Short mmCIF file of C-alpha atoms and ligand atoms in Angstrom, two decimals:
data_model
loop_
_atom_site.label_atom_id
_atom_site.label_comp_id
_atom_site.label_asym_id
_atom_site.label_seq_id
_atom_site.Cartn_x
_atom_site.Cartn_y
_atom_site.Cartn_z
CA MET Q 1 7.05 -18.62 1.49
CA ILE Q 2 7.22 -14.70 1.68
CA ASN Q 3 8.71 -14.89 -1.81
CA THR Q 4 6.52 -17.23 -2.99
CA GLY Q 5 3.66 -16.53 -6.10
CA LEU Q 6 0.44 -17.53 -6.22
CA LYS Q 7 0.64 -20.83 -7.90
CA GLU Q 8 3.13 -22.08 -5.47
CA LEU Q 9 1.43 -21.02 -2.66
CA SER Q 10 -1.84 -22.66 -3.95
CA GLN Q 11 0.00 -25.91 -4.44
CA ALA Q 12 1.38 -25.82 -1.10
CA LEU Q 13 -1.91 -25.27 0.35
CA ALA Q 14 -3.08 -28.38 -1.80
CA ALA Q 15 -0.45 -30.69 -0.77
CA LYS Q 16 -1.06 -29.54 2.58
CA LYS Q 17 2.60 -28.62 3.16
CA ILE Q 18 1.03 -25.48 4.98
CA SER Q 19 -2.14 -24.76 6.13
CA SER Q 20 -3.98 -21.28 5.85
CA VAL Q 21 -3.67 -20.56 9.48
CA GLU Q 22 -0.33 -20.75 9.37
CA LEU Q 23 0.61 -19.33 6.20
CA SER Q 24 -1.83 -16.35 7.34
CA SER Q 25 0.02 -16.07 10.83
CA LEU Q 26 3.39 -16.07 9.13
CA PHE Q 27 2.09 -12.65 7.21
CA LEU Q 28 0.11 -11.46 10.28
CA ASP Q 29 3.18 -11.61 12.23
CA ARG Q 30 5.23 -9.45 9.60
CA ILE Q 31 2.73 -7.30 9.67
CA GLU Q 32 3.04 -6.90 13.68
CA ARG Q 33 7.05 -6.41 13.11
CA LEU Q 34 7.30 -4.46 10.19
CA ASN Q 35 4.25 -2.05 9.65
CA PRO Q 36 4.51 -0.10 12.75
CA ASP Q 37 7.38 1.65 11.04
CA LEU Q 38 5.82 1.30 7.08
CA ASN Q 39 1.97 2.29 7.97
CA ALA Q 40 0.94 0.30 5.16
CA PHE Q 41 -2.05 -1.09 6.72
CA VAL Q 42 -4.66 1.02 8.82
CA THR Q 43 -6.55 -1.90 10.15
CA VAL Q 44 -5.56 -5.27 10.99
CA ASP Q 45 -7.70 -8.02 12.78
CA ARG Q 46 -5.82 -11.27 13.57
CA GLU Q 47 -8.90 -13.13 15.06
CA LYS Q 48 -11.22 -12.19 11.91
CA SER Q 49 -8.41 -13.14 9.61
CA LEU Q 50 -7.51 -16.31 11.35
CA LYS Q 51 -10.98 -17.01 11.44
CA SER Q 52 -11.36 -16.94 7.81
CA ALA Q 53 -8.06 -18.89 7.26
CA ALA Q 54 -9.33 -21.58 9.57
CA ASP Q 55 -12.70 -21.52 6.99
CA ALA Q 56 -10.03 -22.05 4.05
CA ASP Q 57 -8.55 -24.89 5.90
CA ALA Q 58 -11.90 -26.51 6.19
CA ARG Q 59 -12.61 -25.92 2.49
CA LEU Q 60 -9.24 -27.21 1.61
CA ALA Q 61 -9.51 -30.26 3.71
CA ALA Q 62 -13.42 -30.84 2.38
CA GLY Q 63 -12.13 -30.54 -1.57
CA THR Q 64 -14.20 -27.71 -2.26
CA ALA Q 65 -11.03 -25.22 -2.60
CA GLY Q 66 -10.84 -23.06 -5.66
CA ALA Q 67 -7.32 -22.04 -6.70
CA LEU Q 68 -6.82 -19.14 -4.46
CA THR Q 69 -8.32 -20.55 -1.27
CA GLY Q 70 -6.38 -19.85 1.85
CA ILE Q 71 -4.04 -17.56 -0.04
CA PRO Q 72 -3.77 -14.22 2.09
CA ILE Q 73 -4.38 -10.91 0.58
CA ALA Q 74 -4.30 -6.93 1.69
CA GLN Q 75 -7.38 -5.17 1.07
CA LYS Q 76 -7.12 -1.36 -0.29
CA ASP Q 77 -9.46 0.36 2.59
CA ILE Q 78 -11.61 1.80 -0.48
CA PHE Q 79 -13.47 -1.56 -0.80
CA CYS Q 80 -16.14 -1.83 1.72
CA ALA Q 81 -15.52 -5.15 3.66
CA GLU Q 82 -18.46 -6.12 5.97
CA GLY Q 83 -17.72 -6.06 9.71
CA TRP Q 84 -14.15 -4.27 9.01
CA THR Q 85 -13.64 -0.63 9.52
CA THR Q 86 -13.42 1.06 5.91
CA THR Q 87 -11.85 4.34 6.30
CA CYS Q 88 -10.84 5.44 2.29
CA GLY Q 89 -8.33 7.13 4.26
CA SER Q 90 -10.48 9.84 5.85
CA LYS Q 91 -11.23 11.32 8.97
CA MET Q 92 -14.80 11.09 7.55
CA LEU Q 93 -14.97 7.49 7.65
CA ALA Q 94 -12.65 6.79 10.55
CA ASN Q 95 -15.01 4.76 12.57
CA PHE Q 96 -17.36 3.73 9.36
CA VAL Q 97 -17.97 0.03 9.89
CA ALA Q 98 -18.99 -1.40 6.57
CA PRO Q 99 -22.34 -3.08 6.78
CA TYR Q 100 -21.62 -5.18 3.51
CA ASP Q 101 -19.10 -6.40 1.08
CA ALA Q 102 -17.99 -4.93 -2.26
CA THR Q 103 -18.27 -6.96 -5.11
CA VAL Q 104 -14.66 -7.59 -5.11
CA ILE Q 105 -14.22 -8.41 -1.91
CA GLU Q 106 -17.34 -10.85 -2.14
CA LYS Q 107 -15.14 -12.37 -5.08
CA LEU Q 108 -12.20 -12.49 -3.50
CA HIS Q 109 -13.09 -13.40 0.24
CA ALA Q 110 -16.22 -15.46 0.20
CA GLN Q 111 -16.11 -17.17 -3.29
CA ALA Q 112 -12.61 -17.60 -3.90
CA GLY Q 113 -11.69 -18.08 -0.22
CA MET Q 114 -8.95 -15.96 0.19
CA VAL Q 115 -7.92 -14.43 3.34
CA SER Q 116 -8.05 -10.63 4.18
CA LEU Q 117 -5.41 -9.81 6.06
CA GLY Q 118 -6.42 -6.03 6.70
CA LYS Q 119 -6.95 -2.71 5.31
CA THR Q 120 -4.36 -0.85 3.60
CA ASN Q 121 -3.41 2.88 3.83
CA MET Q 122 -4.20 5.19 0.87
CA ASP Q 123 -4.51 8.89 0.06
CA GLU Q 124 -7.34 10.26 1.47
CA PHE Q 125 -10.52 9.02 -0.74
CA ALA Q 126 -8.00 8.06 -3.33
CA MET Q 127 -6.95 11.79 -3.90
CA GLY Q 128 -2.92 11.60 -4.20
CA SER Q 129 -0.19 10.15 -5.67
CA SER Q 130 2.10 9.99 -2.73
CA ASN Q 131 -0.20 8.50 0.07
CA GLU Q 132 0.71 11.81 2.12
CA THR Q 133 -2.70 12.83 1.77
CA SER Q 134 -4.07 9.90 4.46
CA TYR Q 135 -5.77 11.02 7.56
CA PHE Q 136 -3.58 8.24 9.03
CA GLY Q 137 -0.28 9.47 8.03
CA PRO Q 138 2.03 8.69 5.15
CA VAL Q 139 3.58 5.38 4.10
CA LYS Q 140 7.03 4.55 3.58
CA ASN Q 141 8.42 3.17 0.49
CA PRO Q 142 10.14 -0.28 1.71
CA TRP Q 143 12.84 0.73 -0.93
CA ASP Q 144 13.90 3.85 0.96
CA ARG Q 145 11.86 4.45 4.13
CA THR Q 146 12.57 8.78 3.40
CA ARG Q 147 10.49 8.39 0.39
CA VAL Q 148 6.72 8.14 -0.65
CA PRO Q 149 5.54 4.58 -2.04
CA GLY Q 150 3.21 6.27 -4.73
CA GLY Q 151 -0.44 6.81 -4.40
CA SER Q 152 -3.29 6.36 -4.03
CA SER Q 153 -2.81 2.76 -3.50
CA GLY Q 154 0.36 3.27 -1.55
CA GLY Q 155 -0.27 1.13 1.47
CA SER Q 156 -1.02 -1.90 -0.89
CA ALA Q 157 2.29 -1.21 -3.08
CA ALA Q 158 4.35 -1.15 0.27
CA ALA Q 159 2.47 -4.14 2.16
CA VAL Q 160 3.43 -6.50 -1.09
CA ALA Q 161 6.86 -4.72 -1.52
CA ALA Q 162 7.76 -5.39 2.03
CA ARG Q 163 5.94 -8.88 1.47
CA LEU Q 164 3.61 -8.17 4.21
CA ALA Q 165 1.00 -9.74 1.90
CA PRO Q 166 1.79 -11.78 -1.14
CA VAL Q 167 -0.98 -9.86 -3.10
CA ALA Q 168 -3.02 -6.86 -2.65
CA THR Q 169 -6.01 -5.07 -4.48
CA GLY Q 170 -5.76 -1.68 -5.31
CA THR Q 171 -7.92 1.10 -7.63
CA ASP Q 172 -7.01 3.26 -10.35
CA THR Q 173 -8.73 6.56 -10.98
CA GLY Q 174 -5.49 8.24 -12.66
CA GLY Q 175 -2.62 5.95 -11.99
CA SER Q 176 -3.22 4.75 -8.62
CA ILE Q 177 -1.90 0.99 -9.38
CA ARG Q 178 0.37 1.72 -11.84
CA GLN Q 179 2.36 4.72 -10.10
CA PRO Q 180 2.70 3.00 -6.95
CA ALA Q 181 3.53 -0.53 -8.37
CA GLY Q 182 6.22 1.34 -10.37
CA LEU Q 183 7.44 3.20 -7.18
CA CYS Q 184 7.60 -0.22 -5.21
CA ASN Q 185 9.05 -2.64 -7.89
CA LEU Q 186 5.52 -4.57 -8.20
CA THR Q 187 3.40 -5.46 -11.16
CA GLY Q 188 0.03 -3.91 -11.25
CA LEU Q 189 -2.85 -3.83 -13.65
CA LYS Q 190 -5.81 -1.47 -14.14
CA PRO Q 191 -8.37 -3.17 -16.06
CA THR Q 192 -10.75 -2.03 -19.03
CA TYR Q 193 -13.12 0.66 -17.40
CA GLY Q 194 -16.25 -1.82 -16.54
CA VAL Q 195 -14.15 -5.38 -15.93
CA VAL Q 196 -13.96 -5.21 -12.50
CA SER Q 197 -17.28 -3.98 -10.40
CA ARG Q 198 -17.29 -1.01 -8.83
CA TYR Q 199 -20.01 -1.76 -6.37
CA GLY Q 200 -19.05 -1.24 -2.90
CA MET Q 201 -15.53 0.48 -3.69
CA ILE Q 202 -16.00 3.88 -2.28
CA ALA Q 203 -16.55 6.73 -5.06
CA TYR Q 204 -14.14 9.12 -6.30
CA ALA Q 205 -14.42 9.69 -9.78
CA SER Q 206 -16.98 7.17 -11.10
CA SER Q 207 -16.47 7.38 -14.75
CA LEU Q 208 -12.66 6.87 -14.07
CA ASP Q 209 -12.37 4.44 -11.03
CA GLN Q 210 -11.68 0.99 -11.55
CA GLY Q 211 -10.18 -1.69 -9.23
CA GLY Q 212 -7.41 -3.98 -10.13
CA PRO Q 213 -4.57 -6.55 -8.74
CA MET Q 214 -0.98 -5.41 -7.58
CA ALA Q 215 1.42 -8.31 -6.97
CA GLN Q 216 4.70 -9.89 -7.42
CA SER Q 217 4.48 -10.80 -11.10
CA ALA Q 218 2.46 -10.66 -14.19
CA GLU Q 219 1.40 -14.19 -13.50
CA ASP Q 220 -0.28 -13.41 -10.31
CA CYS Q 221 -1.87 -10.27 -11.55
CA ALA Q 222 -3.55 -12.55 -14.11
CA LEU Q 223 -4.61 -15.11 -11.57
CA LEU Q 224 -6.02 -12.55 -9.45
CA LEU Q 225 -7.87 -10.74 -12.13
CA ASN Q 226 -9.71 -14.00 -13.08
CA ALA Q 227 -11.28 -13.93 -9.20
CA MET Q 228 -12.03 -10.16 -9.49
CA ALA Q 229 -13.29 -9.60 -12.98
CA GLY Q 230 -16.94 -10.07 -13.79
CA PHE Q 231 -20.31 -8.98 -14.63
CA ASP Q 232 -22.04 -7.36 -11.91
CA PRO Q 233 -25.83 -6.14 -12.29
CA ARG Q 234 -25.34 -4.25 -9.05
CA ASP Q 235 -22.77 -1.70 -10.73
CA SER Q 236 -24.66 -0.31 -13.60
CA THR Q 237 -21.06 0.40 -15.69
CA SER Q 238 -20.09 -3.01 -15.28
CA LEU Q 239 -19.94 -4.68 -18.74
CA GLU Q 240 -21.85 -8.03 -19.70
CA ARG Q 241 -19.30 -10.17 -21.43
CA PRO Q 242 -18.56 -13.74 -21.20
CA ALA Q 243 -16.01 -14.60 -18.56
CA GLU Q 244 -12.16 -15.00 -19.74
CA ASP Q 245 -9.32 -16.78 -18.30
CA TYR Q 246 -6.98 -13.67 -18.10
CA ALA Q 247 -3.86 -16.11 -17.84
CA ARG Q 248 -4.67 -17.78 -21.26
CA ASP Q 249 -1.89 -15.94 -23.10
CA LEU Q 250 0.60 -15.92 -20.73
CA ASP Q 251 3.21 -18.34 -22.44
CA LYS Q 252 2.48 -16.70 -26.01
CA PRO Q 253 5.46 -15.80 -27.75
CA LEU Q 254 6.15 -12.23 -28.53
CA ALA Q 255 7.56 -12.91 -32.18
CA GLY Q 256 5.53 -10.49 -34.35
CA LEU Q 257 4.13 -8.22 -31.70
CA ARG Q 258 4.02 -4.36 -32.49
CA ILE Q 259 5.02 -2.14 -29.75
CA GLY Q 260 3.91 1.44 -30.30
CA LEU Q 261 6.17 4.10 -28.62
CA PRO Q 262 4.46 7.46 -28.64
CA LYS Q 263 7.00 10.04 -29.03
CA GLU Q 264 5.16 12.04 -26.20
CA PHE Q 265 6.12 9.69 -23.94
CA PHE Q 266 9.92 9.85 -24.87
CA ALA Q 267 10.27 13.46 -25.20
CA ALA Q 268 11.65 15.92 -22.42
CA GLY Q 269 10.28 15.70 -18.82
CA CYS Q 270 11.32 12.47 -17.89
CA ASP Q 271 14.50 11.62 -15.67
CA ALA Q 272 17.23 10.29 -17.52
CA GLY Q 273 17.92 7.41 -15.32
CA VAL Q 274 13.89 6.33 -15.75
CA MET Q 275 14.30 6.89 -19.44
CA ALA Q 276 17.18 4.72 -19.65
CA ALA Q 277 15.44 1.53 -17.81
CA VAL Q 278 12.76 1.75 -20.03
CA GLN Q 279 14.69 2.12 -23.17
CA ALA Q 280 16.79 -1.18 -21.96
CA ALA Q 281 13.30 -2.73 -21.68
CA ILE Q 282 12.56 -1.78 -25.13
CA LYS Q 283 15.65 -3.48 -26.23
CA GLU Q 284 14.96 -6.65 -24.15
CA TYR Q 285 11.43 -6.81 -26.02
CA GLU Q 286 13.15 -6.25 -29.28
CA LYS Q 287 15.48 -9.54 -28.31
CA LEU Q 288 12.31 -11.16 -27.52
CA GLY Q 289 11.26 -10.94 -31.17
CA ALA Q 290 9.08 -7.63 -31.18
CA ALA Q 291 8.82 -5.16 -33.72
CA ILE Q 292 8.75 -1.15 -32.42
CA VAL Q 293 6.66 1.09 -34.69
CA ASP Q 294 6.54 4.98 -33.88
CA VAL Q 295 3.21 6.14 -32.79
CA SER Q 296 1.53 9.16 -31.89
CA LEU Q 297 -0.86 10.70 -28.93
CA PRO Q 298 -0.77 14.18 -29.89
CA ASN Q 299 -3.53 15.32 -27.21
CA SER Q 300 -2.25 13.53 -24.47
CA HIS Q 301 -0.29 16.80 -22.77
CA LEU Q 302 -4.05 17.72 -22.27
CA SER Q 303 -4.80 14.83 -20.07
CA VAL Q 304 -3.74 16.15 -16.93
CA PRO Q 305 -5.70 19.13 -17.11
CA ALA Q 306 -8.80 17.41 -18.31
CA TYR Q 307 -8.48 15.22 -15.66
CA TYR Q 308 -8.36 17.73 -13.23
CA VAL Q 309 -11.63 19.22 -14.24
CA ILE Q 310 -13.48 15.81 -14.72
CA ALA Q 311 -12.06 14.08 -11.71
CA PRO Q 312 -12.77 16.68 -8.88
CA ALA Q 313 -16.48 17.30 -11.03
CA GLU Q 314 -17.12 13.96 -10.35
CA ALA Q 315 -15.80 13.70 -6.85
CA SER Q 316 -17.70 16.87 -5.87
CA SER Q 317 -21.04 15.11 -6.43
CA ASN Q 318 -19.80 11.66 -4.86
CA LEU Q 319 -18.22 13.21 -1.91
CA SER Q 320 -21.82 15.35 -1.15
CA ARG Q 321 -23.12 12.32 0.61
CA TYR Q 322 -20.43 12.70 3.72
CA ASP Q 323 -23.15 15.14 5.58
CA GLY Q 324 -22.89 13.82 9.08
CA VAL Q 325 -26.27 12.43 8.53
CA ARG Q 326 -26.63 8.84 8.25
CA PHE Q 327 -22.70 7.45 8.46
CA GLY Q 328 -19.39 8.63 9.22
CA TYR Q 329 -18.07 11.88 10.96
CA ARG Q 330 -20.50 14.30 12.40
CA ALA Q 331 -19.27 17.37 13.96
CA PRO Q 332 -19.79 17.26 17.86
CA GLU Q 333 -20.96 20.45 18.75
CA TYR Q 334 -23.28 22.60 16.30
CA GLY Q 335 -25.97 25.18 15.67
CA ASN Q 336 -28.37 24.12 13.50
CA LEU Q 337 -28.80 21.73 10.41
CA ASP Q 338 -26.75 24.23 8.00
CA ASP Q 339 -24.05 24.42 10.66
CA MET Q 340 -23.90 20.77 11.20
CA TYR Q 341 -23.09 20.12 7.32
CA MET Q 342 -20.37 22.83 7.46
CA LYS Q 343 -18.88 21.72 10.48
CA THR Q 344 -18.95 18.37 9.80
CA ARG Q 345 -17.23 18.58 6.35
CA ALA Q 346 -14.96 21.35 7.43
CA GLN Q 347 -13.76 19.00 10.28
CA GLY Q 348 -13.91 15.67 8.42
CA PHE Q 349 -12.31 16.27 5.17
CA GLY Q 350 -8.38 17.27 4.83
CA ALA Q 351 -6.88 20.11 2.64
CA GLU Q 352 -6.66 17.97 -0.89
CA VAL Q 353 -10.01 16.40 -0.62
CA LYS Q 354 -11.38 20.00 0.22
CA ARG Q 355 -9.55 21.51 -2.83
CA ARG Q 356 -10.94 18.75 -5.15
CA ILE Q 357 -14.60 19.64 -3.82
CA LEU Q 358 -14.05 23.10 -4.58
CA ILE Q 359 -12.67 23.17 -7.94
CA GLY Q 360 -15.52 20.33 -9.28
CA ALA Q 361 -18.38 22.44 -7.68
CA TYR Q 362 -16.67 25.70 -9.55
CA VAL Q 363 -16.38 23.76 -12.99
CA LEU Q 364 -19.86 22.58 -12.88
CA SER Q 365 -21.28 25.77 -11.83
CA HIS Q 366 -23.30 27.96 -14.15
CA GLY Q 367 -21.39 29.84 -16.33
CA TYR Q 368 -18.35 27.74 -15.98
CA TYR Q 369 -19.80 24.47 -16.98
CA ASP Q 370 -19.19 25.01 -20.78
CA ALA Q 371 -15.78 26.69 -20.62
CA TYR Q 372 -14.56 24.11 -18.33
CA TYR Q 373 -16.12 20.83 -17.84
CA LEU Q 374 -17.77 20.65 -21.18
CA GLN Q 375 -14.47 21.28 -23.04
CA ALA Q 376 -12.42 18.69 -20.40
CA GLN Q 377 -14.96 16.21 -22.09
CA ARG Q 378 -14.35 17.23 -25.45
CA ILE Q 379 -10.78 16.88 -24.59
CA ARG Q 380 -11.41 13.41 -23.28
CA ARG Q 381 -12.87 12.10 -26.58
CA LEU Q 382 -9.76 13.50 -28.42
CA ILE Q 383 -7.28 11.50 -26.18
CA ALA Q 384 -9.62 8.37 -26.60
CA ASN Q 385 -9.59 9.06 -30.45
CA ASP Q 386 -5.54 9.16 -30.12
CA PHE Q 387 -5.43 5.85 -28.83
CA VAL Q 388 -7.93 4.39 -31.37
CA GLU Q 389 -5.53 6.06 -34.10
CA ALA Q 390 -2.17 4.51 -32.63
CA PHE Q 391 -3.60 0.82 -31.98
CA LYS Q 392 -4.18 0.41 -35.87
CA SER Q 393 -0.39 0.29 -36.21
CA CYS Q 394 0.61 -1.51 -32.82
CA ASP Q 395 -0.59 -4.24 -30.66
CA VAL Q 396 0.46 -2.65 -27.29
CA ILE Q 397 1.91 0.83 -26.64
CA MET Q 398 4.94 1.04 -24.26
CA GLY Q 399 6.68 3.98 -22.01
CA PRO Q 400 7.44 5.06 -18.48
CA THR Q 401 4.85 4.58 -15.82
CA SER Q 402 6.24 7.87 -13.85
CA PRO Q 403 8.60 10.27 -15.08
CA THR Q 404 10.70 9.84 -11.74
CA THR Q 405 11.35 7.31 -9.49
CA ALA Q 406 10.13 7.61 -5.83
CA PHE Q 407 10.09 10.85 -4.69
CA ARG Q 408 11.06 12.03 -1.11
CA LEU Q 409 8.44 12.32 1.86
CA GLY Q 410 7.20 16.18 1.77
CA GLU Q 411 8.96 16.72 -1.36
CA LYS Q 412 6.26 17.76 -3.44
CA SER Q 413 3.17 18.02 -0.84
CA ALA Q 414 3.64 21.49 -0.63
CA ASP Q 415 2.88 22.15 -4.82
CA PRO Q 416 -0.57 20.53 -5.75
CA VAL Q 417 0.68 20.72 -9.64
CA GLN Q 418 3.86 19.32 -9.19
CA MET Q 419 2.09 16.32 -7.58
CA TYR Q 420 -0.39 16.28 -10.38
CA LEU Q 421 2.21 15.80 -12.86
CA SER Q 422 3.41 12.49 -11.37
CA ASP Q 423 0.60 11.01 -13.26
CA ILE Q 424 1.37 12.70 -16.38
CA TYR Q 425 1.95 8.96 -18.38
CA THR Q 426 -0.73 7.24 -16.67
CA ILE Q 427 -4.05 9.53 -16.70
CA ALA Q 428 -4.85 9.31 -20.37
CA VAL Q 429 -5.37 5.71 -19.97
CA ASN Q 430 -8.10 6.34 -17.45
CA LEU Q 431 -9.66 8.98 -19.53
CA ALA Q 432 -9.97 6.64 -22.31
CA GLY Q 433 -11.17 3.71 -20.37
CA LEU Q 434 -8.12 1.43 -21.60
CA PRO Q 435 -6.57 -1.25 -19.59
CA GLY Q 436 -2.90 -0.64 -18.66
CA MET Q 437 0.00 -2.12 -16.59
CA SER Q 438 3.16 -1.60 -14.80
CA VAL Q 439 6.06 -3.80 -14.92
CA PRO Q 440 9.40 -3.56 -12.74
CA CYS Q 441 12.05 -2.67 -15.47
CA GLY Q 442 15.22 -1.89 -13.80
CA PHE Q 443 16.63 0.82 -11.28
CA ALA Q 444 17.84 4.13 -11.16
CA ASP Q 445 19.91 5.27 -8.21
CA ASP Q 446 18.84 2.03 -6.68
CA LEU Q 447 15.14 3.22 -6.64
CA PRO Q 448 12.74 1.01 -8.76
CA VAL Q 449 11.43 1.69 -12.50
CA GLY Q 450 8.16 0.75 -13.86
CA LEU Q 451 7.68 -0.08 -17.35
CA GLN Q 452 3.89 1.02 -18.55
CA LEU Q 453 2.24 -1.12 -21.07
CA ILE Q 454 -1.04 -0.27 -22.41
CA GLY Q 455 -3.65 -2.10 -24.25
CA ASN Q 456 -6.36 -1.89 -26.63
CA TYR Q 457 -9.91 -2.49 -24.88
CA PHE Q 458 -10.45 -5.82 -23.52
CA ASP Q 459 -6.74 -6.84 -24.37
CA GLU Q 460 -5.96 -7.91 -20.62
CA ALA Q 461 -4.78 -11.17 -21.57
CA ARG Q 462 -2.52 -9.95 -24.16
CA LEU Q 463 -0.85 -7.15 -21.94
CA LEU Q 464 -0.29 -9.75 -18.84
CA GLY Q 465 1.26 -12.28 -21.54
CA VAL Q 466 3.44 -9.39 -22.78
CA ALA Q 467 4.40 -8.72 -19.27
CA HIS Q 468 5.03 -12.48 -18.20
CA ARG Q 469 7.04 -13.11 -21.32
CA TYR Q 470 9.39 -10.10 -20.29
CA GLN Q 471 9.31 -11.48 -16.41
CA MET Q 472 10.58 -14.73 -17.93
CA ALA Q 473 13.47 -12.98 -19.55
CA THR Q 474 14.68 -10.90 -16.58
CA ASP Q 475 14.75 -11.13 -13.04
CA TRP Q 476 13.75 -6.85 -12.00
CA HIS Q 477 10.44 -8.27 -10.64
CA ARG Q 478 12.43 -10.66 -8.40
CA ARG Q 479 14.69 -8.09 -6.59
CA LEU Q 480 13.59 -7.17 -2.81
CA PRO Q 481 14.24 -4.26 -0.85
CA GLY Q 482 17.00 -4.73 1.69
CA GLY Q 483 15.92 -4.95 5.46
CA ILE Q 484 12.58 -6.48 5.26
CA ASP Q 485 13.48 -10.00 6.27
N1 LIG J 1 -3.00 10.82 -8.65
C1 LIG J 1 -4.08 11.10 -8.87
C2 LIG J 1 -5.03 11.94 -8.46
O1 LIG J 1 -4.61 12.31 -7.13
C3 LIG J 1 -4.74 9.75 -9.34
C4 LIG J 1 -5.55 9.02 -8.23
C5 LIG J 1 -6.06 7.61 -8.63
O2 LIG J 1 -5.88 7.04 -9.39
N2 LIG J 1 -6.92 7.36 -7.11
O3 LIG J 1 -6.27 11.77 -8.40
#
């Protein structure tokens, strides 16, 4: 049951081959056994999960179940879930129990009837690429426990990779779904900005943040996205569009598909082993009938610098709410109100979060706003325009998800710039608001490599189909790390 996709799980539940309580217990037992070492979950509540599973079983018995009812899922700890501790990986929220459900949780849990197994570890406030900034300690990559799982959705990635959950939610501001998916041999999708509601999803950089599925296959991502997506009046950036079936193009043949390869993604800077796996995947696509087109994203080298102005600027504003007054951590001892703010924030935030608040406040300050923030916004527009141009001659853009495979724990944590460069291929997609995926495409030195697929706005269904056809022809996504049985 632990290597089973959503469709088969759904069929097994509908046919009463297994109950949701049994299925959920199976995963909860695995979590109990394997999580102490992996540290993928920060909160597990067996009783609460089994109660949802029993509710799901009642729906299954009553004939009111949907396609995902009774299937367990791991939730990134950035989503508020009523009655669950929701920490966002921070000491600041270590004891915060969410009083309401994020829209994503409401849709997956209350509406679809999925069973939340717990909340997954993550970089503090989603700031990081290795899960090492978490207040709750790093997560280990199930493929090699001396290595990082990627970040910031590292706990979700490790949880699915070690089959502690069949699927998970993630969020992606600069690569946080795609990069950990790539480093852990999963399929992950960051939707077009505005497709998945941000209501109740703790804000990092609001103009970039987007939730999405992390799963064992493109098909599972499509099924999960069907349940996550949709207009939400409670999120002012949610897009009012007709509902779609994201699984509709899964079986569409690839003949005639034009794949754009940006020359900037194939230049120096990417590990040879990663590049070899990506090139082999592209050859496979040609065999499946796709045509290759050369494209260019001439401003993509500016994406990391622009992002590290815009994202911290937004973060410095978003994180000003953590002042110790209404919720979250408050310093135990202080003199006056200003002292309370200072001590609370000094003690409650970790080093990376503080670095970003400082950068953000700086680039927004009088005298520097035009030089940094405004310039970064202009670059953002140029980057988005590059994609508009590129999509005139291709349907999907491909390249590596990350320049390296999973790096060692501690290898980059002392050098923020090296860490930031992990997202060199993913960040432009967020700046442009486009959908992007990572799909397993092979191994380099026994570590997984991710192929990135970038689509035009609202082209999720096509992207998922393009990924699915590849997964029908290859079995990289079926490979499992050793030692997890
Ligand atoms: N690694 C990037 C950062 O540190 C992106 C994180 C994310 O997508 N949440 O900001």
